[in-house]
GROMACS .gro file of N, CA, C and O in nm:
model
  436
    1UNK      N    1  -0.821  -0.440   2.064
    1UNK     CA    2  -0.827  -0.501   1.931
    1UNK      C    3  -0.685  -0.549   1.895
    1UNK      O    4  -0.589  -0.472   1.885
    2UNK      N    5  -0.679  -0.679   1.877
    2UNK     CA    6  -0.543  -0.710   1.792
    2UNK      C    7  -0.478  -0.668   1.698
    2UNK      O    8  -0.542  -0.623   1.603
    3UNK      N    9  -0.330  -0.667   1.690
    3UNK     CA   10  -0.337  -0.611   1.538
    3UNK      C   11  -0.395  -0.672   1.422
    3UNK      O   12  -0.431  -0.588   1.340
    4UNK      N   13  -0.422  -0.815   1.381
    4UNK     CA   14  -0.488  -0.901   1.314
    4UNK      C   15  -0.611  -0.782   1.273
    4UNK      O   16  -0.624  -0.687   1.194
    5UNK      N   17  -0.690  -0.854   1.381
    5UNK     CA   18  -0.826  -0.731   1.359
    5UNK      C   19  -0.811  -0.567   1.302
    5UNK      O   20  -0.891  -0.513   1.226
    6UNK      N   21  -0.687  -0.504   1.358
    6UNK     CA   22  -0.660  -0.366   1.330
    6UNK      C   23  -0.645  -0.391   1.168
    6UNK      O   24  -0.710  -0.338   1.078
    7UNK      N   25  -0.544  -0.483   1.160
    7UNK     CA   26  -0.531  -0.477   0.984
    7UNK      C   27  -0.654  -0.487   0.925
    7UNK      O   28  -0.709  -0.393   0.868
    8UNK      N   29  -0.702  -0.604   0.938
    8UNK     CA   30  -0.827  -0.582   0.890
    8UNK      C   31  -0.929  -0.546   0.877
    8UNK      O   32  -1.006  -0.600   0.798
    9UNK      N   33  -0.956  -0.460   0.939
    9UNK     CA   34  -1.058  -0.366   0.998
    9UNK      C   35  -1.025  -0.234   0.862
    9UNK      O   36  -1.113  -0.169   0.807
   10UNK      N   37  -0.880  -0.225   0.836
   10UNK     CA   38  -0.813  -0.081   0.785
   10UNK      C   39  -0.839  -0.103   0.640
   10UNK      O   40  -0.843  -0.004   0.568
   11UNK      N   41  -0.859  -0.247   0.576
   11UNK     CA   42  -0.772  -0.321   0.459
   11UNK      C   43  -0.946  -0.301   0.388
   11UNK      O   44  -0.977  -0.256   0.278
   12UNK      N   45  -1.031  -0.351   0.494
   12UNK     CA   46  -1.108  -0.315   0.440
   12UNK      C   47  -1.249  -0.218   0.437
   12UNK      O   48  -1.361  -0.249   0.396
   13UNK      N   49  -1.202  -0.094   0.494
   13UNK     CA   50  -1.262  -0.018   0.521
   13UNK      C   51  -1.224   0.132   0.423
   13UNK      O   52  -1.288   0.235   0.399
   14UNK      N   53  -1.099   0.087   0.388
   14UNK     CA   54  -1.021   0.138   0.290
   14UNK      C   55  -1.008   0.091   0.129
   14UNK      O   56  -0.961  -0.015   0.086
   15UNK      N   57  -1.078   0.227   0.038
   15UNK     CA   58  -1.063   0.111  -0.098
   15UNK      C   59  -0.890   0.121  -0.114
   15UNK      O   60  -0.836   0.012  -0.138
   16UNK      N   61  -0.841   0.185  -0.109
   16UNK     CA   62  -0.644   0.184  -0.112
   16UNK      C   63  -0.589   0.166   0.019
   16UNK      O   64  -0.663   0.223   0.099
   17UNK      N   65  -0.508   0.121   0.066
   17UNK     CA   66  -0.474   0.136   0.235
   17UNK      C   67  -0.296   0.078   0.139
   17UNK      O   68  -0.267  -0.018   0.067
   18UNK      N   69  -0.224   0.191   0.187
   18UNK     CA   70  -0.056   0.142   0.204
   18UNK      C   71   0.000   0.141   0.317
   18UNK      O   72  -0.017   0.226   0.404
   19UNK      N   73   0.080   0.031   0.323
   19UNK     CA   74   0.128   0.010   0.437
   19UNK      C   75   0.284   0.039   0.442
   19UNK      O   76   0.352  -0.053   0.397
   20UNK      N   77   0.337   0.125   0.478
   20UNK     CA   78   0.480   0.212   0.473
   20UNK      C   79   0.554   0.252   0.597
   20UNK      O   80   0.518   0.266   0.714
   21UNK      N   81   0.676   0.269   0.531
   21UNK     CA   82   0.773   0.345   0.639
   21UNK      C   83   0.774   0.452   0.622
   21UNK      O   84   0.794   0.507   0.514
   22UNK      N   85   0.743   0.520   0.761
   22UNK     CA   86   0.707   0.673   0.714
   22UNK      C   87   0.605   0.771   0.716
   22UNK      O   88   0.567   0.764   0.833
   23UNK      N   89   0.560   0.828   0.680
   23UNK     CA   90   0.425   0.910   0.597
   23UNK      C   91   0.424   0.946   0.446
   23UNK      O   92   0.528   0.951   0.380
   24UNK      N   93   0.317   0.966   0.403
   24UNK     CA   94   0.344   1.018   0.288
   24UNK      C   95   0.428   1.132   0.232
   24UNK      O   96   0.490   1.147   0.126
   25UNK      N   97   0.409   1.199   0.330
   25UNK     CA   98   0.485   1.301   0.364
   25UNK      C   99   0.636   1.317   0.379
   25UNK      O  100   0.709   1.393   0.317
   26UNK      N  101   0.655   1.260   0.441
   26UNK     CA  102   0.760   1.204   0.513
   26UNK      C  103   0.848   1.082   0.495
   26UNK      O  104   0.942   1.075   0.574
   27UNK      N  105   0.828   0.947   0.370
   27UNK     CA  106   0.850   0.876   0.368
   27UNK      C  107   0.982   0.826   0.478
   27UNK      O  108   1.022   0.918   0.549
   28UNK      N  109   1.033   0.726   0.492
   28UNK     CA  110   1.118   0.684   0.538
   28UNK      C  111   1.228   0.585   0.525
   28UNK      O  112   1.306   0.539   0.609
   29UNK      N  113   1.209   0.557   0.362
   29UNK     CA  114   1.263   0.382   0.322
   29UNK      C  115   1.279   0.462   0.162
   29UNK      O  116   1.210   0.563   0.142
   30UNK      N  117   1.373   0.410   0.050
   30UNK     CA  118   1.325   0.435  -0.069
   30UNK      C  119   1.205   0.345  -0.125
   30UNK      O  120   1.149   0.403  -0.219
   31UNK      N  121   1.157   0.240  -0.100
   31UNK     CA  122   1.066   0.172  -0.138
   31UNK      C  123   0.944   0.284  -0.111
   31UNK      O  124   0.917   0.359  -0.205
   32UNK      N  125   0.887   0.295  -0.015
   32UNK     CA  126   0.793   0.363   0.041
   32UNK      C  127   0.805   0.492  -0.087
   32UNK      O  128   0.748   0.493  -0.196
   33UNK      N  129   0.893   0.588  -0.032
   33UNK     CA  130   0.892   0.683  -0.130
   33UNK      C  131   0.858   0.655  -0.276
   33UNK      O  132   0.789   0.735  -0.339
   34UNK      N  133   0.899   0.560  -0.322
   34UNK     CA  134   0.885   0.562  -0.454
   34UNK      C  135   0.729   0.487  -0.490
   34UNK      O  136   0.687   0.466  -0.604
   35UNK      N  137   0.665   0.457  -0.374
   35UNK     CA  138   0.496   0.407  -0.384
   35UNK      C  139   0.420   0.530  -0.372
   35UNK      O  140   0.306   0.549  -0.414
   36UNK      N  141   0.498   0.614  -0.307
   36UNK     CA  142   0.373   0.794  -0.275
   36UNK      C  143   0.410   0.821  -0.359
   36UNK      O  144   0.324   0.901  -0.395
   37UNK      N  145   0.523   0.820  -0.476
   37UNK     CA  146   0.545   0.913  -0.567
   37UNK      C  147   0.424   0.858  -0.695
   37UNK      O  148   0.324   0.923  -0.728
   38UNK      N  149   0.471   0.703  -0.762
   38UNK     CA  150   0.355   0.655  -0.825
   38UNK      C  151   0.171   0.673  -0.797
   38UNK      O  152   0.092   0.663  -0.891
   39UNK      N  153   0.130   0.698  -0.661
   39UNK     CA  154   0.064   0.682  -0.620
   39UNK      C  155  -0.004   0.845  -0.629
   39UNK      O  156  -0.116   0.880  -0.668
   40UNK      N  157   0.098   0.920  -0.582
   40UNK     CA  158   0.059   1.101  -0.618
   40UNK      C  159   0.072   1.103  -0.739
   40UNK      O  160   0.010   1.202  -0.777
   41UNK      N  161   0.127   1.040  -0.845
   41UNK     CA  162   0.125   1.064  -1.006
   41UNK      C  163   0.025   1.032  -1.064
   41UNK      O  164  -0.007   1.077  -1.174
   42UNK      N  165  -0.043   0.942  -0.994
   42UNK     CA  166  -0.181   0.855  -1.061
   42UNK      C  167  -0.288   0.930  -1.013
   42UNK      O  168  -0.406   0.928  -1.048
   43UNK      N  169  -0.229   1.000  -0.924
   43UNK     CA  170  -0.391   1.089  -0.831
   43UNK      C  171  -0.451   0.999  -0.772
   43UNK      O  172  -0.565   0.985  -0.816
   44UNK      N  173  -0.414   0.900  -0.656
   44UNK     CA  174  -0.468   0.788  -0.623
   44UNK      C  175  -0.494   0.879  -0.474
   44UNK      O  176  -0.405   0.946  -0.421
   45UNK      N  177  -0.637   0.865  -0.422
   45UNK     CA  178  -0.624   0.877  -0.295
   45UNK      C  179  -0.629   0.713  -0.214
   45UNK      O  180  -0.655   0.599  -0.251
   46UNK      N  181  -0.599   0.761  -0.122
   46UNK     CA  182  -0.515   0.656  -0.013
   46UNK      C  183  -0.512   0.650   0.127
   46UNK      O  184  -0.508   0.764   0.174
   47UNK      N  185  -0.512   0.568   0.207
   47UNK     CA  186  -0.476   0.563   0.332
   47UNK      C  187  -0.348   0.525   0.343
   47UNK      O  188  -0.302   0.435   0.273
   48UNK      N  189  -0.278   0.590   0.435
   48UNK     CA  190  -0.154   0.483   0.473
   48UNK      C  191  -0.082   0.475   0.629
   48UNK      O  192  -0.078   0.571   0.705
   49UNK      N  193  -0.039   0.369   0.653
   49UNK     CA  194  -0.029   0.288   0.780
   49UNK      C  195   0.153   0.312   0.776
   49UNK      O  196   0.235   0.262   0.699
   50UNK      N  197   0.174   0.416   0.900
   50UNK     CA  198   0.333   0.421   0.939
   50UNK      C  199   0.356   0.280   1.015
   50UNK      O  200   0.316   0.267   1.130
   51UNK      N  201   0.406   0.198   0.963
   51UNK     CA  202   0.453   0.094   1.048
   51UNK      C  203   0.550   0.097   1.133
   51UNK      O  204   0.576   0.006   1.210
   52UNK      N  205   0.604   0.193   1.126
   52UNK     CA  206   0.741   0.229   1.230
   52UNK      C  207   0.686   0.313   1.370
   52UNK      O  208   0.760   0.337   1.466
   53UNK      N  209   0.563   0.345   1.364
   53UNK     CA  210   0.496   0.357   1.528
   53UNK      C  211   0.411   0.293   1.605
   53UNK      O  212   0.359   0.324   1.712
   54UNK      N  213   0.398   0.149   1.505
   54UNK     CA  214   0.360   0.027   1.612
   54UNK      C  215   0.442  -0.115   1.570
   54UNK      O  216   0.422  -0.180   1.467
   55UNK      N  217   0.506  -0.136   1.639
   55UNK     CA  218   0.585  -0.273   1.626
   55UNK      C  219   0.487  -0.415   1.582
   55UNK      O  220   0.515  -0.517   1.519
   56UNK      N  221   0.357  -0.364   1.650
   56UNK     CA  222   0.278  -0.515   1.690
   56UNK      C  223   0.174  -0.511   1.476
   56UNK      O  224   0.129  -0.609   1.418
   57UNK      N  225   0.173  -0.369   1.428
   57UNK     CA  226   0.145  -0.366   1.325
   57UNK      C  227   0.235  -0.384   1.210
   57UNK      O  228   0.211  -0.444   1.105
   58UNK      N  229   0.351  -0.318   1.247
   58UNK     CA  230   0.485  -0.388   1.185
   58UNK      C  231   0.482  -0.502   1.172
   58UNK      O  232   0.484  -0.536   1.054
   59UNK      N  233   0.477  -0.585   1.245
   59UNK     CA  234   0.531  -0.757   1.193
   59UNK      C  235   0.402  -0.853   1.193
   59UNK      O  236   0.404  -0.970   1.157
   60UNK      N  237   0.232  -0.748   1.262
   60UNK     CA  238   0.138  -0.828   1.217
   60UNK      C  239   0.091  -0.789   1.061
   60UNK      O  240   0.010  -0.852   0.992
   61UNK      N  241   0.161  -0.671   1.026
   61UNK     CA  242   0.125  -0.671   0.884
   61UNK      C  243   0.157  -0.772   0.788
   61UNK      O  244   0.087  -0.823   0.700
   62UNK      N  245   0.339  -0.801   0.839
   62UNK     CA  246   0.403  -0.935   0.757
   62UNK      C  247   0.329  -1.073   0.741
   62UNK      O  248   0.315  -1.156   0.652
   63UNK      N  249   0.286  -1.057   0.875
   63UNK     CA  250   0.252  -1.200   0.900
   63UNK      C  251   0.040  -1.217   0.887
   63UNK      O  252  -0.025  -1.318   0.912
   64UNK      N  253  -0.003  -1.112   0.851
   64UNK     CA  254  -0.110  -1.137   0.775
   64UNK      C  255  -0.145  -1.180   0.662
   64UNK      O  256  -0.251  -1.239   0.643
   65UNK      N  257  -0.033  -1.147   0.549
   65UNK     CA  258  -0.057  -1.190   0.390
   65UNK      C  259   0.058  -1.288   0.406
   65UNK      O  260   0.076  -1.347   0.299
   66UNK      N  261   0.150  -1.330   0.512
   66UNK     CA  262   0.277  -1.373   0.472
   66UNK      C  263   0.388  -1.335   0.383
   66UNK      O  264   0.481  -1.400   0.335
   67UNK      N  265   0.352  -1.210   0.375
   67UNK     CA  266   0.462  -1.111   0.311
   67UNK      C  267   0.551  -1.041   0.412
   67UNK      O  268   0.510  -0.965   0.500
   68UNK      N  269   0.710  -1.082   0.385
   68UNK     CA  270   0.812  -1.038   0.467
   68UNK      C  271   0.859  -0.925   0.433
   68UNK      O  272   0.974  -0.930   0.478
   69UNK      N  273   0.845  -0.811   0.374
   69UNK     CA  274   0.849  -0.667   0.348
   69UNK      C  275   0.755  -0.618   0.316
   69UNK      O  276   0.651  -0.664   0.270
   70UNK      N  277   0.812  -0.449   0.359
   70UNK     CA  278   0.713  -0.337   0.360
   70UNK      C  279   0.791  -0.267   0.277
   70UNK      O  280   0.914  -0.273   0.283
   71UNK      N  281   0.717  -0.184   0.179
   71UNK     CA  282   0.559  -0.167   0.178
   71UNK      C  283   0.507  -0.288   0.136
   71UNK      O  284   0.574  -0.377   0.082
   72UNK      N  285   0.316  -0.296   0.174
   72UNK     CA  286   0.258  -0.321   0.122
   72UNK      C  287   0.112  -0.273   0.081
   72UNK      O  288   0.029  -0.219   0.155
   73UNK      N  289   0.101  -0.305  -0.053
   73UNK     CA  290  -0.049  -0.251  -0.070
   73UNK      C  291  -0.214  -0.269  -0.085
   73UNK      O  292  -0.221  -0.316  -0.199
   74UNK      N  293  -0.318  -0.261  -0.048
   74UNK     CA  294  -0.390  -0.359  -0.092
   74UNK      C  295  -0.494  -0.232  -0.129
   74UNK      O  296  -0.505  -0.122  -0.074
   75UNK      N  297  -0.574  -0.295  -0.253
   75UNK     CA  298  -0.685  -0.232  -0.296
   75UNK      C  299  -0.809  -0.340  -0.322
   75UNK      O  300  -0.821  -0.448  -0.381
   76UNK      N  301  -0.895  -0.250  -0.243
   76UNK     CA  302  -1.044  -0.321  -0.194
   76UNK      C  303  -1.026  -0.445  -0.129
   76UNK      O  304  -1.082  -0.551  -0.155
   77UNK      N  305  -0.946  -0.423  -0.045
   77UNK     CA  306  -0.905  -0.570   0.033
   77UNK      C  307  -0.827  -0.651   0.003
   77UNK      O  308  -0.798  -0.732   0.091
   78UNK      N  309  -0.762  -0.663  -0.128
   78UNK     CA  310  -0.707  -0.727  -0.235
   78UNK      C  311  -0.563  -0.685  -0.169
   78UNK      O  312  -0.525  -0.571  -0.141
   79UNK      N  313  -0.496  -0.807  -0.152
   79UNK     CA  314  -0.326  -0.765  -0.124
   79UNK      C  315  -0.254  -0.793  -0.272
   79UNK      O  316  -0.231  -0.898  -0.332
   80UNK      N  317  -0.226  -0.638  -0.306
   80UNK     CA  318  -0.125  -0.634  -0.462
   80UNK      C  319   0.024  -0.671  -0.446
   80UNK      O  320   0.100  -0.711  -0.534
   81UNK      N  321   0.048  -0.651  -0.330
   81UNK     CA  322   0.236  -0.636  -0.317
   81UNK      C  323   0.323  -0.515  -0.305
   81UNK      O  324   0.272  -0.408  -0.273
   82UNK      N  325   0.421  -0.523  -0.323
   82UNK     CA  326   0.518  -0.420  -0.295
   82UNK      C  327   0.560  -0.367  -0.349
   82UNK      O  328   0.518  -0.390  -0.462
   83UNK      N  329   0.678  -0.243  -0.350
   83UNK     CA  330   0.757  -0.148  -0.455
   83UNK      C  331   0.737  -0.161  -0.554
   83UNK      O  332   0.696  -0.080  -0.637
   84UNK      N  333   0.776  -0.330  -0.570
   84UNK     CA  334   0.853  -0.351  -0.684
   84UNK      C  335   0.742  -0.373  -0.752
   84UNK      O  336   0.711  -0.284  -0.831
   85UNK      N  337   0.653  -0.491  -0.742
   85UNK     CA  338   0.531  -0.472  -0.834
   85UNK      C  339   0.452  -0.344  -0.851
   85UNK      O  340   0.439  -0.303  -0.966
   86UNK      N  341   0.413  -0.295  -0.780
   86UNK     CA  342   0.333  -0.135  -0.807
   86UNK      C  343   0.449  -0.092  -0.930
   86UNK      O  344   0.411  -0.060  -1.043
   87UNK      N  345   0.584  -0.094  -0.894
   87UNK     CA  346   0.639  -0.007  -1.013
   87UNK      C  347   0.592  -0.134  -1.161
   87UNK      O  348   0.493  -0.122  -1.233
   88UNK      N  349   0.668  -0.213  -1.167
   88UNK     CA  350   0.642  -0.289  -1.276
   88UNK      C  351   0.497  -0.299  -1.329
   88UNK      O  352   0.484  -0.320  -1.450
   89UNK      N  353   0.364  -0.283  -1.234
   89UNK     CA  354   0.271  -0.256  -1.283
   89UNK      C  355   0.253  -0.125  -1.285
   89UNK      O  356   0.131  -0.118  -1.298
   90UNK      N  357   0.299   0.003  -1.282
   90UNK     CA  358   0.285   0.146  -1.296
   90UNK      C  359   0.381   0.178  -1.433
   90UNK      O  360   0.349   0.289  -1.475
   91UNK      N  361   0.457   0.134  -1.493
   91UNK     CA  362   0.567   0.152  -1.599
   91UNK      C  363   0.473   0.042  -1.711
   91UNK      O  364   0.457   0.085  -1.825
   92UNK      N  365   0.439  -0.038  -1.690
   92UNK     CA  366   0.382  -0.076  -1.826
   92UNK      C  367   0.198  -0.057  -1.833
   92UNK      O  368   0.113  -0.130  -1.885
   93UNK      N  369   0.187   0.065  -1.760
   93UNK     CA  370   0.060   0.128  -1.770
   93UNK      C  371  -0.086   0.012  -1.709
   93UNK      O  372  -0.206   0.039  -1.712
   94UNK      N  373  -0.027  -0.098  -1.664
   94UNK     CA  374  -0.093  -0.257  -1.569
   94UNK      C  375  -0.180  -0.156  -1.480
   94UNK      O  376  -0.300  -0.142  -1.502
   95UNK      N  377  -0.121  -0.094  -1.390
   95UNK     CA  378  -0.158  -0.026  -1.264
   95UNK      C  379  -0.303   0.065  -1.303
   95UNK      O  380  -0.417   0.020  -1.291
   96UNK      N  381  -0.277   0.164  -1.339
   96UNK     CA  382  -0.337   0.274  -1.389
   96UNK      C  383  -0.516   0.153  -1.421
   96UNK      O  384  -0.633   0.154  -1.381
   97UNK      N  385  -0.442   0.081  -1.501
   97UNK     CA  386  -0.605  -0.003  -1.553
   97UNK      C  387  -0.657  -0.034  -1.446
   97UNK      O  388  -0.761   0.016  -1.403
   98UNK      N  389  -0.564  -0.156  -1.366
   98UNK     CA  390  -0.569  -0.227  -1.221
   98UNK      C  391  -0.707  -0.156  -1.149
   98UNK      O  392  -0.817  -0.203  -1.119
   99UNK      N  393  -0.647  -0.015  -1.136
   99UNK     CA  394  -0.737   0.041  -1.022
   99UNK      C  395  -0.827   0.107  -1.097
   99UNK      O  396  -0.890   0.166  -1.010
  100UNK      N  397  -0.879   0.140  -1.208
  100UNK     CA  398  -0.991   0.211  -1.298
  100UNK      C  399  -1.076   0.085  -1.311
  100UNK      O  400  -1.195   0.115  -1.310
  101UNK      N  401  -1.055  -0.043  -1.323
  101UNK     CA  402  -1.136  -0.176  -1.292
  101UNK      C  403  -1.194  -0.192  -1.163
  101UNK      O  404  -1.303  -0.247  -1.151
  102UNK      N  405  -1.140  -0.157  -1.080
  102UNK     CA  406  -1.144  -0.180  -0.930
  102UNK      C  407  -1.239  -0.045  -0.881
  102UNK      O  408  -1.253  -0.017  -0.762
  103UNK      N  409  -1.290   0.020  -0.972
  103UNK     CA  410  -1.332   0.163  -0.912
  103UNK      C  411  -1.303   0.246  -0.848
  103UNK      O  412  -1.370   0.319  -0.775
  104UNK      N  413  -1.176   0.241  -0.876
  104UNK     CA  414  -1.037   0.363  -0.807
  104UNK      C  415  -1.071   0.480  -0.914
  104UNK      O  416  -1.076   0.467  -1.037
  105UNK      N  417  -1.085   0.562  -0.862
  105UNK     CA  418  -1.018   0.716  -0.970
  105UNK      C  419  -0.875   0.761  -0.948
  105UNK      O  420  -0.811   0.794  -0.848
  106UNK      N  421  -0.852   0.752  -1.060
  106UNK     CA  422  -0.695   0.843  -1.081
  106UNK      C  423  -0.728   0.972  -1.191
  106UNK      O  424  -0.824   1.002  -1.263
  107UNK      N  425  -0.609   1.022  -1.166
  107UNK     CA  426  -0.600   1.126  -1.222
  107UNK      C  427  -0.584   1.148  -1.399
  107UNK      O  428  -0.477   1.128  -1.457
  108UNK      N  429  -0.672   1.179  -1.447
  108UNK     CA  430  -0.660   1.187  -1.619
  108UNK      C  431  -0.515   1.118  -1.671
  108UNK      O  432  -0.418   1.180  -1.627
  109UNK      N  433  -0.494   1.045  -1.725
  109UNK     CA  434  -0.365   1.003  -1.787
  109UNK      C  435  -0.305   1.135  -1.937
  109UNK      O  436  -0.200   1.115  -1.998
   0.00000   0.00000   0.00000
């Protein structure tokens, strides 16, 4: 399977799928970290994709949405974007709605 197919196979088989450096666990980038942290605050469950243990998912991730950084996120197939938007939509309470529309559960506000 290509990575093409791998992404998409993940993007939408997954209602959350992040795509990161790292683990959740483990992050590896401050961007990343600061998407598991929003993401464990909201009570969002999630999949997420270490891009740093396949190269061919690494740069077919970029080059699927045409987005040149990681992270990225997509919910219900939907590519949202990166750090920076998740935060800007997580700080003016955008996010939280975002995914309660989308039939995400989060965690009680």
């Amino acid at each position: 399977m290509s990575a093409t197919d791998t992404i998409k196979k993940t993007v939408t088989e997954n209602d959350v799928v992040f795509y990161m450096k790292g683990t959740p666990t483990f992050p590896q980038c401050g961007f990343s970290s600061t998407v598991v942290q929003i993401f464990d605050y909201l009570g969002v469950d999630y999949a997420s994709v270490n891009v740093l243990e396949n190269p061919d998912i690494r740069q077919g991730i970029k080059d699927y949405n045409n987005w040149p950084t990681i992270p990225q996120i997509f919910v219900k197939g939907e590519f949202i974007g990166g750090c920076d938007i998740a935060r800007e939509m997580f700080e003016s309470g955008e996010l939280r709605t975002f995914l309660s529309d989308k039939g995400i559960k989060t965690a009680a506000a």
